[in-house]
Amino acid sequence: MKVLLVSPPTESALRRIMGTTGPPLGLAYVASMVKDEHDVKIIDSIAEGYGKEDVATIIRNFDPDVVGLTATTSMMPDAYEIAKIAKEVNENVKIILGGPHATFMPERTMQECPYIDFIVRGEGEHAFKELVDALERDGDLKGINGLTFKRNGKIINNPPRKLIKNIDEIPIPSYDLLPMKKYKLNKIEFGTIITSRGCPFNCTFCSSSLQFGKKWRAHSVERTIDELSLLRDEYGKKEIEFLDDTFTLLKPRAIAIANKIREERLDISWAASSRVDTFSTEIANAIKNGGAHTVYFGIESGSQKTLDFIGKGLRWRNQSWP
């Protein structure tokens, strides 16, 4: 089957400011699950500077059997438009949508856009592969957990899918299907990597624990180094951003990765995110020696009342703060 994965064109404020964003790793992950058995292509419309007509032309030329879309809430109208375009090109093409918005609001999403045939909720790698395989052989959809679909005009939500316990079993994202030279910030090429999933904290403003679970799961140090080496050696990326919600959640692992980067002489500089209660001088020294130049902390507020209200789980040591 021909599978086209699309990050839709959008005129978001972020695109106007930065010109591009990071690689759509969600699409690259699901591509890695099916590209050995199917003909897969990824369109990163933001990086390529594509508009809707450009995507329509690619759809006509590639003539996919399946179009997979990803979108955040702000991009949903754009995803709906691409779904409509794809159906206009070929009314028999199957449209699959994933991403946080569709995960949390599958029924409303399908009601808003009649062109969408399937929604993959939550972690999508295994569900997407099972769905594509089922579509190829006209198989049953009932056993695909994490799937929402329509049957006889009724929206059906299959049971939620269990979280992937060992995320090392997921193949490395298909960077080869992305325009890797296009990801730049201030003319500096960069790469991104996700080395863990899930978040055990209860911040009310964040959807991470709802989408990827409260149980934190991480790639091994070896798998992480393999992916970093690929980005450095195959794609020449010297600047890397770790997209983990809390890279330092398991302190020994964070230190081990930093030490291994130094031992392997990967020659990269990088940034990562942390929390003040999962950080230490020992970690700071290790990651600095391993090439880190920036650590992002979510401070959110100087008010203890606000921190308590949003479920941050932290207390200001200086109680004179308002």
mmCIF file of C-alpha atoms in Angstrom:
data_model
loop_
_atom_site.group_PDB
_atom_site.id
_atom_site.type_symbol
_atom_site.label_atom_id
_atom_site.label_comp_id
_atom_site.label_asym_id
_atom_site.label_seq_id
_atom_site.Cartn_x
_atom_site.Cartn_y
_atom_site.Cartn_z
ATOM 1 C CA MET A 1 0.000 0.000 0.000
ATOM 2 C CA LYS A 2 0.967 3.614 -0.505
ATOM 3 C CA VAL A 3 0.951 5.554 2.759
ATOM 4 C CA LEU A 4 1.252 9.347 2.811
ATOM 5 C CA LEU A 5 1.870 10.978 6.200
ATOM 6 C CA VAL A 6 1.188 14.703 6.386
ATOM 7 C CA SER A 7 1.918 17.499 8.792
ATOM 8 C CA PRO A 8 -0.520 20.069 7.343
ATOM 9 C CA PRO A 9 0.292 23.561 6.105
ATOM 10 C CA THR A 10 -0.516 26.172 8.718
ATOM 11 C CA GLU A 11 -0.190 29.905 9.141
ATOM 12 C CA SER A 12 0.489 29.757 12.859
ATOM 13 C CA ALA A 13 2.262 32.517 14.726
ATOM 14 C CA LEU A 14 5.159 30.145 15.398
ATOM 15 C CA ARG A 15 5.723 29.603 11.704
ATOM 16 C CA ARG A 16 5.740 33.362 11.051
ATOM 17 C CA ILE A 17 8.283 33.890 13.828
ATOM 18 C CA MET A 18 10.615 30.930 13.259
ATOM 19 C CA GLY A 19 10.018 29.967 9.647
ATOM 20 C CA THR A 20 9.943 26.302 10.652
ATOM 21 C CA THR A 21 9.594 24.046 13.647
ATOM 22 C CA GLY A 22 11.254 20.774 14.566
ATOM 23 C CA PRO A 23 10.730 17.509 12.700
ATOM 24 C CA PRO A 24 7.293 15.868 13.120
ATOM 25 C CA LEU A 25 8.693 12.927 15.057
ATOM 26 C CA GLY A 26 5.244 11.428 15.614
ATOM 27 C CA LEU A 27 4.902 10.854 11.872
ATOM 28 C CA ALA A 28 8.481 9.609 11.651
ATOM 29 C CA TYR A 29 7.797 7.056 14.386
ATOM 30 C CA VAL A 30 4.687 5.608 12.709
ATOM 31 C CA ALA A 31 6.507 5.620 9.364
ATOM 32 C CA SER A 32 9.234 3.449 10.878
ATOM 33 C CA MET A 33 6.587 0.895 11.848
ATOM 34 C CA VAL A 34 5.262 0.350 8.316
ATOM 35 C CA LYS A 35 7.886 1.396 5.780
ATOM 36 C CA ASP A 36 9.381 -2.086 5.442
ATOM 37 C CA GLU A 37 6.069 -3.448 4.146
ATOM 38 C CA HIS A 38 4.564 -0.371 2.490
ATOM 39 C CA ASP A 39 5.543 2.560 0.281
ATOM 40 C CA VAL A 40 5.697 5.468 2.719
ATOM 41 C CA LYS A 41 6.176 9.201 2.158
ATOM 42 C CA ILE A 42 6.152 12.060 4.697
ATOM 43 C CA ILE A 43 5.171 15.651 3.930
ATOM 44 C CA ASP A 44 6.330 18.225 6.476
ATOM 45 C CA SER A 45 4.468 21.182 5.038
ATOM 46 C CA ILE A 46 5.898 23.751 7.452
ATOM 47 C CA ALA A 47 9.528 22.826 6.827
ATOM 48 C CA GLU A 48 8.997 22.627 3.072
ATOM 49 C CA GLY A 49 6.979 25.838 2.932
ATOM 50 C CA TYR A 50 4.093 24.039 1.245
ATOM 51 C CA GLY A 51 0.594 25.424 0.929
ATOM 52 C CA LYS A 52 -2.573 23.393 0.520
ATOM 53 C CA GLU A 53 -2.278 23.357 -3.275
ATOM 54 C CA ASP A 54 1.233 21.938 -3.020
ATOM 55 C CA VAL A 55 -0.035 19.142 -0.808
ATOM 56 C CA ALA A 56 -2.939 18.523 -3.184
ATOM 57 C CA THR A 57 -0.483 18.133 -6.072
ATOM 58 C CA ILE A 58 1.600 15.626 -4.112
ATOM 59 C CA ILE A 59 -1.531 13.649 -3.232
ATOM 60 C CA ARG A 60 -2.542 13.513 -6.892
ATOM 61 C CA ASN A 61 0.922 12.437 -8.016
ATOM 62 C CA PHE A 62 1.603 9.918 -5.239
ATOM 63 C CA ASP A 63 -1.961 8.553 -5.287
ATOM 64 C CA PRO A 64 -1.883 7.091 -1.747
ATOM 65 C CA ASP A 65 -4.194 4.407 -0.410
ATOM 66 C CA VAL A 66 -3.888 5.912 3.079
ATOM 67 C CA VAL A 67 -3.332 9.493 4.225
ATOM 68 C CA GLY A 68 -2.227 9.890 7.834
ATOM 69 C CA LEU A 69 -2.526 13.329 9.423
ATOM 70 C CA THR A 70 -1.261 14.784 12.681
ATOM 71 C CA ALA A 71 -2.396 18.042 14.227
ATOM 72 C CA THR A 72 -2.450 19.998 17.447
ATOM 73 C CA THR A 73 -5.604 21.906 18.374
ATOM 74 C CA SER A 74 -4.541 25.065 16.537
ATOM 75 C CA MET A 75 -3.862 23.035 13.379
ATOM 76 C CA MET A 76 -7.141 21.116 13.299
ATOM 77 C CA PRO A 77 -8.813 23.317 10.644
ATOM 78 C CA ASP A 78 -5.749 22.759 8.439
ATOM 79 C CA ALA A 79 -5.933 18.993 8.963
ATOM 80 C CA TYR A 80 -9.638 19.034 8.108
ATOM 81 C CA GLU A 81 -8.877 20.884 4.882
ATOM 82 C CA ILE A 82 -6.212 18.384 3.831
ATOM 83 C CA ALA A 83 -8.593 15.509 4.606
ATOM 84 C CA LYS A 84 -11.189 17.144 2.368
ATOM 85 C CA ILE A 85 -8.657 17.684 -0.408
ATOM 86 C CA ALA A 86 -7.516 14.070 -0.234
ATOM 87 C CA LYS A 87 -11.085 12.797 -0.539
ATOM 88 C CA GLU A 88 -11.709 15.114 -3.488
ATOM 89 C CA VAL A 89 -8.671 13.665 -5.235
ATOM 90 C CA ASN A 90 -9.699 10.075 -4.456
ATOM 91 C CA GLU A 91 -12.941 9.368 -2.620
ATOM 92 C CA ASN A 92 -11.688 5.888 -1.716
ATOM 93 C CA VAL A 93 -8.545 7.018 0.101
ATOM 94 C CA LYS A 94 -8.597 6.264 3.825
ATOM 95 C CA ILE A 95 -7.937 9.190 6.164
ATOM 96 C CA ILE A 96 -6.308 8.512 9.538
ATOM 97 C CA LEU A 97 -5.854 11.273 12.111
ATOM 98 C CA GLY A 98 -3.679 11.269 15.221
ATOM 99 C CA GLY A 99 -2.315 13.769 17.698
ATOM 100 C CA PRO A 100 -3.346 15.211 21.069
ATOM 101 C CA HIS A 101 -6.542 16.970 19.994
ATOM 102 C CA ALA A 102 -8.000 13.928 18.254
ATOM 103 C CA THR A 103 -6.897 11.707 21.152
ATOM 104 C CA PHE A 104 -8.864 13.705 23.700
ATOM 105 C CA MET A 105 -11.866 14.558 21.500
ATOM 106 C CA PRO A 106 -12.360 11.734 18.996
ATOM 107 C CA GLU A 107 -16.152 11.942 18.670
ATOM 108 C CA ARG A 108 -16.220 15.702 18.235
ATOM 109 C CA THR A 109 -13.361 15.510 15.758
ATOM 110 C CA MET A 110 -15.191 13.012 13.585
ATOM 111 C CA GLN A 111 -18.405 15.004 13.820
ATOM 112 C CA GLU A 112 -16.609 18.166 12.743
ATOM 113 C CA CYS A 113 -14.865 16.498 9.792
ATOM 114 C CA PRO A 114 -16.832 13.819 7.895
ATOM 115 C CA TYR A 115 -13.789 13.089 5.717
ATOM 116 C CA ILE A 116 -11.896 11.399 8.559
ATOM 117 C CA ASP A 117 -12.286 7.625 8.566
ATOM 118 C CA PHE A 118 -10.134 6.675 11.571
ATOM 119 C CA ILE A 119 -8.587 8.250 14.652
ATOM 120 C CA VAL A 120 -5.594 6.668 16.374
ATOM 121 C CA ARG A 121 -5.635 7.703 20.010
ATOM 122 C CA GLY A 122 -2.607 8.048 22.279
ATOM 123 C CA GLU A 123 0.627 6.255 21.444
ATOM 124 C CA GLY A 124 0.027 5.438 17.825
ATOM 125 C CA GLU A 125 2.845 3.219 16.606
ATOM 126 C CA HIS A 126 1.310 -0.225 17.068
ATOM 127 C CA ALA A 127 -2.290 0.824 16.445
ATOM 128 C CA PHE A 128 -1.311 2.554 13.204
ATOM 129 C CA LYS A 129 0.562 -0.492 11.948
ATOM 130 C CA GLU A 130 -2.295 -2.815 12.852
ATOM 131 C CA LEU A 131 -4.765 -0.519 11.099
ATOM 132 C CA VAL A 132 -2.725 -0.241 7.892
ATOM 133 C CA ASP A 133 -2.249 -4.011 7.837
ATOM 134 C CA ALA A 134 -5.980 -4.527 8.420
ATOM 135 C CA LEU A 135 -6.893 -2.127 5.609
ATOM 136 C CA GLU A 136 -4.603 -3.966 3.221
ATOM 137 C CA ARG A 137 -6.226 -7.323 3.885
ATOM 138 C CA ASP A 138 -9.738 -5.970 4.605
ATOM 139 C CA GLY A 139 -9.416 -7.263 8.140
ATOM 140 C CA ASP A 140 -11.471 -6.736 11.276
ATOM 141 C CA LEU A 141 -11.015 -3.463 13.169
ATOM 142 C CA LYS A 142 -12.558 -4.536 16.472
ATOM 143 C CA GLY A 143 -9.322 -5.877 17.912
ATOM 144 C CA ILE A 144 -7.299 -2.706 17.320
ATOM 145 C CA ASN A 145 -7.188 -0.990 20.692
ATOM 146 C CA GLY A 146 -6.771 2.780 20.651
ATOM 147 C CA LEU A 147 -8.783 3.095 17.423
ATOM 148 C CA THR A 148 -11.882 5.197 16.744
ATOM 149 C CA PHE A 149 -13.832 4.633 13.540
ATOM 150 C CA LYS A 150 -17.255 4.937 11.966
ATOM 151 C CA ARG A 151 -19.531 2.041 11.144
ATOM 152 C CA ASN A 152 -23.040 2.475 9.718
ATOM 153 C CA GLY A 153 -22.978 6.129 10.716
ATOM 154 C CA LYS A 154 -22.048 5.349 14.336
ATOM 155 C CA ILE A 155 -18.774 6.387 15.954
ATOM 156 C CA ILE A 156 -17.075 3.463 17.687
ATOM 157 C CA ASN A 157 -14.309 3.867 20.259
ATOM 158 C CA ASN A 158 -12.316 0.687 20.732
ATOM 159 C CA PRO A 159 -10.817 0.239 24.235
ATOM 160 C CA PRO A 160 -7.752 2.325 25.086
ATOM 161 C CA ARG A 161 -4.409 0.839 24.198
ATOM 162 C CA LYS A 162 -1.991 -0.153 26.933
ATOM 163 C CA LEU A 163 1.161 1.911 27.083
ATOM 164 C CA ILE A 164 4.258 0.475 25.455
ATOM 165 C CA LYS A 165 6.329 -0.812 28.362
ATOM 166 C CA ASN A 166 9.647 -1.162 26.544
ATOM 167 C CA ILE A 167 9.931 1.770 24.201
ATOM 168 C CA ASP A 168 13.250 0.438 22.897
ATOM 169 C CA GLU A 169 11.100 -1.925 20.805
ATOM 170 C CA ILE A 170 9.926 1.034 18.718
ATOM 171 C CA PRO A 171 12.210 1.562 15.703
ATOM 172 C CA ILE A 172 14.239 4.756 15.420
ATOM 173 C CA PRO A 173 12.145 7.453 13.689
ATOM 174 C CA SER A 174 12.400 7.540 9.887
ATOM 175 C CA TYR A 175 14.614 10.603 9.650
ATOM 176 C CA ASP A 176 15.399 9.536 6.081
ATOM 177 C CA LEU A 177 11.856 10.472 5.059
ATOM 178 C CA LEU A 178 12.140 14.004 6.460
ATOM 179 C CA PRO A 179 13.762 17.115 4.928
ATOM 180 C CA MET A 180 16.490 17.142 7.552
ATOM 181 C CA LYS A 181 18.431 20.043 6.029
ATOM 182 C CA LYS A 182 15.377 22.274 6.420
ATOM 183 C CA TYR A 183 15.289 22.271 10.217
ATOM 184 C CA LYS A 184 17.128 25.407 11.189
ATOM 185 C CA LEU A 185 16.986 28.082 13.867
ATOM 186 C CA ASN A 186 18.913 31.281 13.257
ATOM 187 C CA LYS A 187 20.499 29.492 10.270
ATOM 188 C CA ILE A 188 21.801 26.710 12.522
ATOM 189 C CA GLU A 189 20.688 23.203 11.611
ATOM 190 C CA PHE A 190 19.336 21.198 14.516
ATOM 191 C CA GLY A 191 17.901 17.798 15.299
ATOM 192 C CA THR A 192 15.437 16.625 17.909
ATOM 193 C CA ILE A 193 15.167 13.433 19.914
ATOM 194 C CA ILE A 194 12.663 11.982 22.385
ATOM 195 C CA THR A 195 14.278 9.581 24.825
ATOM 196 C CA SER A 196 11.408 9.062 27.273
ATOM 197 C CA ARG A 197 7.620 9.118 27.462
ATOM 198 C CA GLY A 198 5.091 9.731 30.174
ATOM 199 C CA CYS A 199 5.059 12.035 33.168
ATOM 200 C CA PRO A 200 4.297 11.160 36.814
ATOM 201 C CA PHE A 201 3.412 14.716 37.826
ATOM 202 C CA ASN A 202 -0.011 16.357 38.069
ATOM 203 C CA CYS A 203 0.338 19.795 36.472
ATOM 204 C CA THR A 204 -3.141 20.819 35.363
ATOM 205 C CA PHE A 205 -1.937 22.850 32.380
ATOM 206 C CA CYS A 206 -0.121 19.955 30.662
ATOM 207 C CA SER A 207 -1.588 17.131 28.584
ATOM 208 C CA SER A 208 1.495 14.904 28.585
ATOM 209 C CA SER A 209 0.407 12.498 31.324
ATOM 210 C CA LEU A 210 -3.028 12.204 29.717
ATOM 211 C CA GLN A 211 -1.646 11.314 26.301
ATOM 212 C CA PHE A 212 1.438 9.293 27.215
ATOM 213 C CA GLY A 213 0.486 8.094 30.673
ATOM 214 C CA LYS A 214 1.677 8.836 34.184
ATOM 215 C CA LYS A 215 4.182 5.996 34.103
ATOM 216 C CA TRP A 216 7.544 7.285 32.882
ATOM 217 C CA ARG A 217 9.229 5.015 30.347
ATOM 218 C CA ALA A 218 12.646 5.641 28.867
ATOM 219 C CA HIS A 219 14.937 4.449 26.122
ATOM 220 C CA SER A 220 18.068 2.717 27.294
ATOM 221 C CA VAL A 221 21.318 4.666 27.301
ATOM 222 C CA GLU A 222 22.537 2.494 24.406
ATOM 223 C CA ARG A 223 19.468 3.174 22.257
ATOM 224 C CA THR A 224 19.706 6.893 23.004
ATOM 225 C CA ILE A 225 23.357 7.004 21.950
ATOM 226 C CA ASP A 226 22.553 5.039 18.767
ATOM 227 C CA GLU A 227 19.962 7.633 17.767
ATOM 228 C CA LEU A 228 22.209 10.573 18.652
ATOM 229 C CA SER A 229 25.017 8.983 16.615
ATOM 230 C CA LEU A 230 22.686 8.646 13.651
ATOM 231 C CA LEU A 231 21.718 12.303 13.847
ATOM 232 C CA ARG A 232 25.358 13.354 14.133
ATOM 233 C CA ASP A 233 26.997 10.983 11.655
ATOM 234 C CA GLU A 234 24.311 10.548 8.983
ATOM 235 C CA TYR A 235 22.711 13.986 9.063
ATOM 236 C CA GLY A 236 25.501 16.176 10.406
ATOM 237 C CA LYS A 237 23.479 17.530 13.320
ATOM 238 C CA LYS A 238 25.740 19.175 15.867
ATOM 239 C CA GLU A 239 22.871 20.892 17.690
ATOM 240 C CA ILE A 240 20.290 18.637 19.370
ATOM 241 C CA GLU A 241 17.233 19.336 21.483
ATOM 242 C CA PHE A 242 15.969 16.625 23.810
ATOM 243 C CA LEU A 243 12.171 16.879 23.759
ATOM 244 C CA ASP A 244 11.584 14.774 26.876
ATOM 245 C CA ASP A 245 9.193 16.429 29.326
ATOM 246 C CA THR A 246 11.706 15.833 32.122
ATOM 247 C CA PHE A 247 15.044 14.573 30.844
ATOM 248 C CA THR A 248 16.469 14.424 34.373
ATOM 249 C CA LEU A 249 13.650 12.438 36.000
ATOM 250 C CA LEU A 250 15.957 9.460 36.580
ATOM 251 C CA LYS A 251 19.168 11.191 37.620
ATOM 252 C CA PRO A 252 21.599 8.261 37.105
ATOM 253 C CA ARG A 253 20.271 7.763 33.555
ATOM 254 C CA ALA A 254 20.676 11.444 32.654
ATOM 255 C CA ILE A 255 24.234 11.392 33.974
ATOM 256 C CA ALA A 256 24.992 8.141 32.145
ATOM 257 C CA ILE A 257 23.763 9.577 28.824
ATOM 258 C CA ALA A 258 25.835 12.727 29.302
ATOM 259 C CA ASN A 259 28.912 10.687 30.196
ATOM 260 C CA LYS A 260 28.424 8.421 27.195
ATOM 261 C CA ILE A 261 28.092 11.387 24.840
ATOM 262 C CA ARG A 262 31.457 12.568 26.107
ATOM 263 C CA GLU A 263 33.050 9.103 25.956
ATOM 264 C CA GLU A 264 31.851 8.560 22.386
ATOM 265 C CA ARG A 265 33.059 12.041 21.394
ATOM 266 C CA LEU A 266 29.827 12.723 19.550
ATOM 267 C CA ASP A 267 30.716 16.416 19.187
ATOM 268 C CA ILE A 268 27.210 17.711 19.809
ATOM 269 C CA SER A 269 25.808 20.557 21.838
ATOM 270 C CA TRP A 270 22.346 20.194 23.247
ATOM 271 C CA ALA A 271 19.475 21.418 25.377
ATOM 272 C CA ALA A 272 16.983 19.583 27.568
ATOM 273 C CA SER A 273 14.126 20.210 30.002
ATOM 274 C CA SER A 274 14.071 19.534 33.725
ATOM 275 C CA ARG A 275 12.289 20.322 36.982
ATOM 276 C CA VAL A 276 14.016 22.013 39.891
ATOM 277 C CA ASP A 277 13.341 18.981 42.104
ATOM 278 C CA THR A 278 14.940 16.534 39.632
ATOM 279 C CA PHE A 279 18.119 18.563 39.180
ATOM 280 C CA SER A 280 21.364 18.747 41.102
ATOM 281 C CA THR A 281 24.897 20.058 40.937
ATOM 282 C CA GLU A 282 26.046 16.569 39.982
ATOM 283 C CA ILE A 283 23.691 16.490 36.994
ATOM 284 C CA ALA A 284 24.635 20.032 36.009
ATOM 285 C CA ASN A 285 28.341 19.174 35.922
ATOM 286 C CA ALA A 286 27.753 15.920 34.026
ATOM 287 C CA ILE A 287 25.572 17.347 31.296
ATOM 288 C CA LYS A 288 27.765 20.407 30.886
ATOM 289 C CA ASN A 289 30.759 18.128 30.364
ATOM 290 C CA GLY A 290 28.604 16.106 27.949
ATOM 291 C CA GLY A 291 27.929 19.120 25.732
ATOM 292 C CA ALA A 292 24.721 20.609 27.160
ATOM 293 C CA HIS A 293 24.444 24.378 26.951
ATOM 294 C CA THR A 294 20.856 24.975 28.114
ATOM 295 C CA VAL A 295 18.434 23.451 30.608
ATOM 296 C CA TYR A 296 14.830 24.633 30.592
ATOM 297 C CA PHE A 297 12.914 24.773 33.866
ATOM 298 C CA GLY A 298 9.172 25.291 34.100
ATOM 299 C CA ILE A 299 8.949 27.925 36.821
ATOM 300 C CA GLU A 300 5.348 28.888 35.952
ATOM 301 C CA SER A 301 4.783 31.265 38.871
ATOM 302 C CA GLY A 302 6.385 33.065 41.800
ATOM 303 C CA SER A 303 3.200 32.590 43.769
ATOM 304 C CA GLN A 304 2.924 29.513 45.994
ATOM 305 C CA LYS A 305 -0.856 29.786 45.790
ATOM 306 C CA THR A 306 -0.699 29.570 42.003
ATOM 307 C CA LEU A 307 1.782 26.682 42.078
ATOM 308 C CA ASP A 308 -0.560 24.771 44.374
ATOM 309 C CA PHE A 309 -3.552 25.585 42.180
ATOM 310 C CA ILE A 310 -1.904 24.231 39.025
ATOM 311 C CA GLY A 311 -0.678 21.090 40.781
ATOM 312 C CA LYS A 312 3.011 21.799 40.254
ATOM 313 C CA GLY A 313 4.019 19.911 43.386
ATOM 314 C CA LEU A 314 6.794 22.346 44.315
ATOM 315 C CA ARG A 315 7.280 24.854 47.097
ATOM 316 C CA TRP A 316 9.220 28.083 47.105
ATOM 317 C CA ARG A 317 11.957 27.903 49.707
ATOM 318 C CA ASN A 318 11.841 31.659 50.180
ATOM 319 C CA GLN A 319 8.431 32.074 51.775
ATOM 320 C CA SER A 320 8.625 35.859 51.391
ATOM 321 C CA TRP A 321 7.552 35.400 47.742
ATOM 322 C CA PRO A 322 3.989 36.647 47.261
#
